[in-house]
Amino acid sequence: MKKIFLNFFAVLLFCPLLHAQKFDKLALTPPMGWNSWNKFGRDINEGLIRSITDAMDTSGMKDAGYQYIVIDDCWQGTRDSLGFIHPDPQKFPSGIKALADYIHSKGLKFGIYSCAGIQTCGGFPASRGHEYQDAIMYSQWGADYLKYDWCNTDGLNAVGAYTTMRDALYAAGRPIVFSLCEWGNNDPWKWGKDVGHLWRTTGDITACFDCELNHGTWSQWGVMKIAEMRKDIRQYAGPGHWNDPDMLEVGNGMSVNEDRAHFSLWCMMAAPLISGNDLSAMSTTTKEILMNKEVIAVDQDSLGVQGYKYDSKDSVEVWVKPLMRDDWAICFLNRSLQKQKVDFDWSKNIITDELSKRTLNTNETKYNIRNLWVKKNIGTTKKKLTAKIASHDVLMVRLSK
Ligand code: GLA
């Protein structure tokens, strides 16, 4: 009797340790990397991924903080007789493990894609019913990141499906950042924190400023539409669990101003910074945007508070983000088609963020202002900020004591 009791006690004691969970201490700041989908779609192969890896390494992207090289949909071949998945041998003749080894040899991390349904959105074999096998495979290949999509999931419960894959990854034992890609359909911000490290909040992005591309049963969204779409979920984001407004479209066809505005807003929102352009053929301006370390520092700030729209007047929005050491990032965004004048009186704008319990009161504290795109100090908050902002562009500043 005593023995049974002791055994039961031991189970009670150790059960929490054995209990499946997500890997913690990952993505303490929003993940940064590159993903194949936005630019290359279905047209991927190992040569491309290797050349992107080289470009990530040599272009300065790695030094700027980008880490993950993520292969999105359409890498899959077939399952073998035991049910294990293998890559398309034409596209990836050397296999995924060799590619992951190559990525790791450059000091980068490797990410892979699957889907909770029977088939991926691109029509390839997905993980439903094979979660544990797939997790073992990814882990053996050396994956550090999994993006997990939501196509062909009829009858599936989202929390259950994503939790199953979380548990499978945990059981496989290799720490993997788990990116939930169910487009915000089932309010993942409400349950995602215990399941993954980031969750998509909307449908797919497209490289336009403010459009909707209607495909009938689904739409793709321009960057402003996405920034507008989920206004009230910032309290769900924080270190290890981020709202993901989708991958970047910088360098994929918008104007320079629009690319800059897009990147600035993503940093204000503490969004994952997953570039989606051809890193081996970047223009100077694309490089300047993606690798602006001062703007990236706003995104990666360790306080981990998602910024928000504080005000809007004459098509100029004012976004604010509290940062470490009582710094603030402020982004003035001109959504109109004309140049707009900004005339911002700091003393009349005492900004209190109820979420982080921080207040910006320039009547009590004087801040130095740094223009993050021009990379210049432009005075203090004792004077009004006056500036002209080009159409679809931003003025982004950092206030420091
Ligand atoms: C969905 C996702 C995209 C991309 C494609 C791939 O649409 O939201 O980000 O992964 O599938 O088919």
XYZ file of C-alpha atoms and ligand atoms in Angstrom:
413
model
C 0.000 0.000 0.000
C 2.788 2.313 1.014
C 4.545 1.567 -2.310
C 1.463 2.421 -4.393
C 1.120 5.635 -2.493
C 4.767 6.511 -3.097
C 4.419 5.729 -6.808
C 1.332 7.888 -7.034
C 3.151 10.657 -5.213
C 6.085 10.365 -7.608
C 3.742 10.653 -10.606
C 2.104 13.698 -9.062
C 5.498 15.203 -8.428
C 6.970 14.554 -11.845
C 3.861 14.837 -13.987
C 4.238 18.576 -14.537
C 7.795 17.982 -15.731
C 6.665 15.390 -18.256
C 3.686 17.359 -19.415
C 3.969 18.498 -23.028
C 4.335 22.196 -23.574
C 5.778 24.573 -26.090
C 9.500 25.202 -25.994
C 10.034 28.191 -23.781
C 12.802 30.806 -23.924
C 12.447 31.002 -27.713
C 11.419 34.121 -29.657
C 11.879 36.413 -26.681
C 11.915 39.188 -29.262
C 9.952 38.902 -32.535
C 11.614 36.327 -34.836
C 13.603 37.713 -37.780
C 14.357 35.847 -40.955
C 13.377 35.149 -44.546
C 10.619 33.018 -46.072
C 10.291 31.848 -49.664
C 6.555 32.389 -50.187
C 5.981 36.094 -50.870
C 8.465 36.306 -53.724
C 8.918 32.788 -55.039
C 5.662 30.985 -54.229
C 5.715 27.476 -55.685
C 8.932 28.078 -57.592
C 11.504 26.884 -55.066
C 14.459 24.501 -55.100
C 17.655 23.878 -53.177
C 19.758 26.108 -55.439
C 17.505 29.059 -54.685
C 17.516 28.434 -50.936
C 21.299 28.127 -50.966
C 21.733 31.386 -52.858
C 19.333 33.156 -50.475
C 21.318 31.715 -47.568
C 24.535 33.100 -49.084
C 22.892 36.478 -49.587
C 21.583 36.528 -46.027
C 25.119 35.882 -44.850
C 26.972 38.372 -47.052
C 24.471 41.214 -47.609
C 24.454 42.394 -44.009
C 21.041 40.871 -43.256
C 22.528 38.373 -40.812
C 24.410 41.135 -39.013
C 21.212 43.166 -38.860
C 19.607 40.311 -36.902
C 17.835 38.143 -39.508
C 18.313 34.493 -38.547
C 15.788 32.050 -39.951
C 15.737 30.782 -43.545
C 12.254 29.304 -43.879
C 11.186 27.129 -46.799
C 7.449 27.674 -47.265
C 4.965 25.453 -49.122
C 5.741 23.262 -52.159
C 8.945 21.556 -50.975
C 7.144 18.254 -50.331
C 7.402 15.074 -52.352
C 5.611 11.958 -51.135
C 5.390 9.871 -47.986
C 7.271 6.565 -47.908
C 5.702 3.202 -47.061
C 6.084 3.965 -43.345
C 4.455 7.332 -43.716
C 7.543 9.548 -43.401
C 7.573 12.629 -45.591
C 10.352 13.329 -48.099
C 11.077 16.385 -50.217
C 10.443 16.567 -53.942
C 13.604 14.858 -55.319
C 13.677 17.118 -58.375
C 13.583 20.326 -56.372
C 15.701 19.142 -53.433
C 17.943 16.349 -54.793
C 20.421 16.618 -51.904
C 17.661 16.330 -49.329
C 16.545 18.708 -46.611
C 19.128 17.660 -44.032
C 21.996 18.719 -46.326
C 20.302 22.060 -46.923
C 19.717 22.612 -43.210
C 23.374 21.742 -42.554
C 24.408 24.326 -45.149
C 22.193 26.975 -43.535
C 23.601 26.137 -40.110
C 27.167 26.289 -41.466
C 26.531 29.972 -42.224
C 25.498 30.636 -38.644
C 21.819 30.816 -39.603
C 18.765 28.825 -38.580
C 16.500 26.643 -40.648
C 12.726 26.688 -40.890
C 10.217 24.444 -42.619
C 6.518 24.601 -43.468
C 3.593 22.246 -43.074
C -0.119 22.426 -42.560
C -2.611 21.031 -40.059
C -4.893 19.701 -42.809
C -4.761 16.734 -45.151
C -3.056 18.786 -47.833
C -1.169 22.079 -47.733
C -2.620 25.179 -49.360
C -0.485 24.323 -52.405
C -1.960 20.798 -52.569
C 0.995 18.853 -51.116
C 0.933 16.209 -48.358
C 0.313 17.891 -45.004
C 0.578 16.722 -41.420
C -2.912 15.627 -40.372
C -2.527 12.165 -38.872
C 1.265 12.315 -39.251
C 2.081 14.984 -36.673
C 4.471 12.931 -34.546
C 6.242 11.427 -37.556
C 6.648 14.819 -39.178
C 7.936 16.394 -35.978
C 10.557 13.642 -35.713
C 11.566 14.205 -39.336
C 11.879 17.997 -38.946
C 13.867 17.506 -35.802
C 16.215 15.033 -37.505
C 16.696 17.428 -40.400
C 17.721 20.103 -37.905
C 14.733 22.436 -38.146
C 14.620 25.397 -35.795
C 11.274 26.843 -36.913
C 7.984 25.440 -38.189
C 5.289 27.463 -39.926
C 2.065 25.483 -39.672
C -0.781 26.426 -42.018
C -4.551 25.894 -41.915
C -5.776 24.721 -45.347
C -7.934 21.605 -45.855
C -8.768 21.303 -42.174
C -12.512 20.519 -42.423
C -13.805 19.179 -39.125
C -10.640 20.047 -37.238
C -10.614 22.087 -34.069
C -7.863 24.699 -34.315
C -6.778 24.617 -30.669
C -6.638 20.823 -30.768
C -4.808 20.622 -34.089
C -2.146 23.159 -33.157
C -1.749 21.674 -29.689
C -1.190 18.224 -31.204
C 1.659 19.569 -33.310
C 3.057 21.497 -30.350
C 3.137 18.265 -28.332
C 4.678 16.361 -31.235
C 7.457 18.938 -31.557
C 8.072 18.833 -27.835
C 8.223 15.047 -27.855
C 10.718 15.123 -30.744
C 12.943 17.131 -28.436
C 14.555 19.735 -30.704
C 13.656 23.314 -29.715
C 11.613 24.707 -32.594
C 9.898 28.076 -32.893
C 6.275 27.240 -33.692
C 4.524 29.692 -36.018
C 0.736 29.263 -36.127
C -0.653 30.253 -39.502
C -4.427 30.000 -39.173
C -5.038 33.579 -40.333
C -6.772 34.739 -37.163
C -9.874 32.646 -37.927
C -10.161 31.208 -34.428
C -8.811 34.115 -32.364
C -5.376 32.477 -31.903
C -4.240 35.424 -29.773
C -6.598 34.073 -27.064
C -5.020 30.611 -26.876
C -1.794 30.809 -28.876
C 0.482 31.845 -26.032
C 0.622 28.297 -24.607
C 0.777 26.653 -28.011
C 3.208 28.597 -30.188
C 5.545 31.559 -30.396
C 3.718 33.623 -33.019
C 0.357 33.498 -34.731
C -0.905 35.033 -37.922
C -3.619 37.564 -37.222
C -5.014 38.008 -40.758
C -5.288 36.519 -44.221
C -2.369 36.770 -46.628
C -0.513 39.982 -47.329
C 0.194 41.317 -50.823
C 2.632 43.962 -52.021
C 0.336 46.963 -52.196
C -0.288 49.824 -49.856
C -4.019 49.757 -49.257
C -5.706 47.282 -51.619
C -7.789 44.145 -51.315
C -7.149 41.435 -53.910
C -10.389 39.508 -53.936
C -9.981 35.880 -55.064
C -13.640 34.974 -54.535
C -13.499 32.764 -51.463
C -10.534 34.616 -49.938
C -8.682 37.893 -50.201
C -5.147 39.146 -49.965
C -4.585 42.403 -48.181
C -2.401 45.459 -48.606
C -0.234 46.549 -45.720
C -2.569 49.299 -44.475
C -5.553 46.944 -44.515
C -3.584 44.498 -42.377
C -2.399 47.188 -39.952
C -6.037 48.286 -39.537
C -7.567 44.844 -39.237
C -6.810 43.762 -35.671
C -6.847 46.795 -33.488
C -7.574 45.351 -30.096
C -5.209 42.466 -29.627
C -1.960 44.099 -28.577
C -2.349 42.898 -24.998
C -1.849 39.323 -26.213
C 1.669 39.959 -27.543
C 4.861 39.771 -25.522
C 8.192 37.966 -25.210
C 7.800 34.438 -26.574
C 4.320 35.017 -28.082
C 3.733 37.530 -30.859
C 0.923 38.738 -33.064
C 2.046 38.120 -36.653
C 0.565 40.459 -39.281
C 2.300 38.342 -41.987
C 5.640 38.399 -43.705
C 7.252 41.487 -45.169
C 6.675 42.697 -48.721
C 9.588 45.159 -48.659
C 11.388 44.982 -52.017
C 8.489 43.270 -53.755
C 7.075 46.134 -55.804
C 5.713 48.929 -53.640
C 7.296 52.375 -53.818
C 10.238 53.175 -51.559
C 8.017 55.361 -49.360
C 5.469 52.581 -49.045
C 8.114 49.995 -48.245
C 9.485 52.315 -45.571
C 6.007 52.906 -44.112
C 5.280 49.163 -44.144
C 8.536 48.292 -42.387
C 8.106 51.074 -39.823
C 4.602 49.968 -38.923
C 5.648 46.335 -38.565
C 8.383 47.466 -36.170
C 5.907 49.642 -34.259
C 3.660 46.581 -33.939
C 6.505 44.371 -32.631
C 5.796 42.106 -35.593
C 7.987 39.185 -36.604
C 10.313 40.526 -39.324
C 10.309 37.775 -41.919
C 11.595 39.259 -45.151
C 9.959 37.922 -48.302
C 11.989 39.378 -51.146
C 14.884 38.157 -53.283
C 17.830 38.765 -50.954
C 20.282 38.078 -53.763
C 19.023 41.020 -55.827
C 18.206 43.838 -53.415
C 18.294 47.470 -54.441
C 20.192 49.902 -52.243
C 16.953 51.347 -50.921
C 15.547 47.921 -50.071
C 18.747 47.183 -48.162
C 18.561 50.504 -46.358
C 15.024 49.733 -45.240
C 15.449 46.106 -44.207
C 18.760 46.737 -42.470
C 18.101 49.974 -40.619
C 19.317 48.850 -37.227
C 17.753 51.743 -35.349
C 14.320 50.943 -36.723
C 14.865 47.223 -36.123
C 15.779 48.064 -32.504
C 12.260 49.431 -32.047
C 10.828 46.090 -33.144
C 13.284 44.076 -31.092
C 13.011 46.163 -27.937
C 13.154 43.803 -24.986
C 10.172 45.377 -23.228
C 8.164 43.536 -25.886
C 5.165 45.865 -25.928
C 3.238 46.121 -29.196
C 2.681 49.742 -30.249
C -0.654 51.244 -31.246
C -2.336 54.045 -33.139
C -2.611 56.951 -30.736
C -4.172 59.559 -32.991
C -5.264 60.290 -36.525
C -5.876 63.659 -38.176
C -5.991 64.758 -41.823
C -4.813 61.303 -42.943
C -1.779 61.484 -40.690
C -1.703 58.767 -38.067
C 0.451 58.878 -34.958
C 1.632 55.478 -33.744
C 3.402 55.082 -30.410
C 5.412 52.280 -28.811
C 6.866 52.343 -25.310
C 10.440 51.053 -25.138
C 12.977 50.054 -22.519
C 14.471 52.724 -20.246
C 11.373 54.874 -20.706
C 12.233 55.589 -24.341
C 9.387 55.874 -26.849
C 9.148 55.277 -30.588
C 6.724 57.583 -32.396
C 5.781 57.069 -36.016
C 3.887 59.683 -38.036
C 2.308 57.990 -41.032
C 0.912 59.912 -43.992
C -1.780 57.741 -45.574
C -2.897 60.369 -48.077
C -1.881 60.876 -51.679
C -0.519 64.349 -50.912
C 2.386 65.566 -48.878
C 1.176 66.464 -45.357
C 2.466 68.813 -42.731
C 2.955 67.573 -39.188
C 2.813 70.031 -36.343
C 3.026 68.049 -33.148
C 3.070 69.819 -29.822
C 4.578 67.380 -27.327
C 3.455 69.435 -24.346
C -0.183 69.059 -25.325
C 0.069 65.313 -25.896
C 0.477 63.504 -22.627
C 0.326 59.903 -23.738
C -0.591 57.169 -21.278
C -0.408 53.563 -22.378
C -2.792 51.653 -20.133
C -1.247 48.334 -21.155
C 2.355 49.030 -20.162
C 1.350 51.606 -17.538
C 3.774 54.116 -19.023
C 3.233 57.770 -19.561
C 5.001 60.116 -21.911
C 4.805 63.529 -20.325
C 7.244 65.943 -21.891
C 6.185 68.656 -19.456
C 7.900 66.671 -16.734
C 10.729 65.108 -18.727
C 12.602 66.488 -21.685
C 13.440 63.941 -24.371
C 15.973 64.064 -27.169
C 14.483 63.252 -30.548
C 16.226 61.097 -33.117
C 14.952 60.723 -36.656
C 15.434 56.998 -37.261
C 15.304 57.015 -41.052
C 17.575 60.030 -41.549
C 19.653 58.844 -38.564
C 19.994 62.338 -37.110
C 19.209 63.984 -33.781
C 16.601 66.639 -34.449
C 16.213 68.533 -31.181
C 14.139 67.977 -28.082
C 10.524 67.735 -27.041
C 10.668 71.298 -25.679
C 9.838 72.462 -29.195
C 6.943 71.434 -31.402
C 7.847 68.897 -34.056
C 7.136 70.337 -37.479
C 7.844 68.399 -40.626
C 6.492 67.561 -44.051
C 5.863 63.909 -44.804
C 5.617 62.652 -48.367
C 2.594 60.648 -49.479
C 2.518 57.086 -48.082
C 5.653 57.779 -46.091
C 6.565 58.096 -42.425
C 8.545 60.179 -40.014
C 9.743 57.786 -37.340
C 11.506 59.081 -34.252
C 12.873 57.736 -31.019
C 12.578 59.762 -27.819
C 15.291 59.231 -25.209
C 15.947 61.039 -21.974
C -1.271 30.193 -46.974
C -0.385 31.007 -46.020
C 0.721 31.669 -46.831
C 1.536 30.628 -47.559
C 0.625 29.776 -48.435
C 1.362 28.586 -49.027
O -1.954 31.011 -47.847
O -1.139 31.959 -45.331
O 1.544 32.461 -45.986
O 2.188 29.827 -46.601
O -0.478 29.270 -47.701
O 0.544 27.783 -49.803
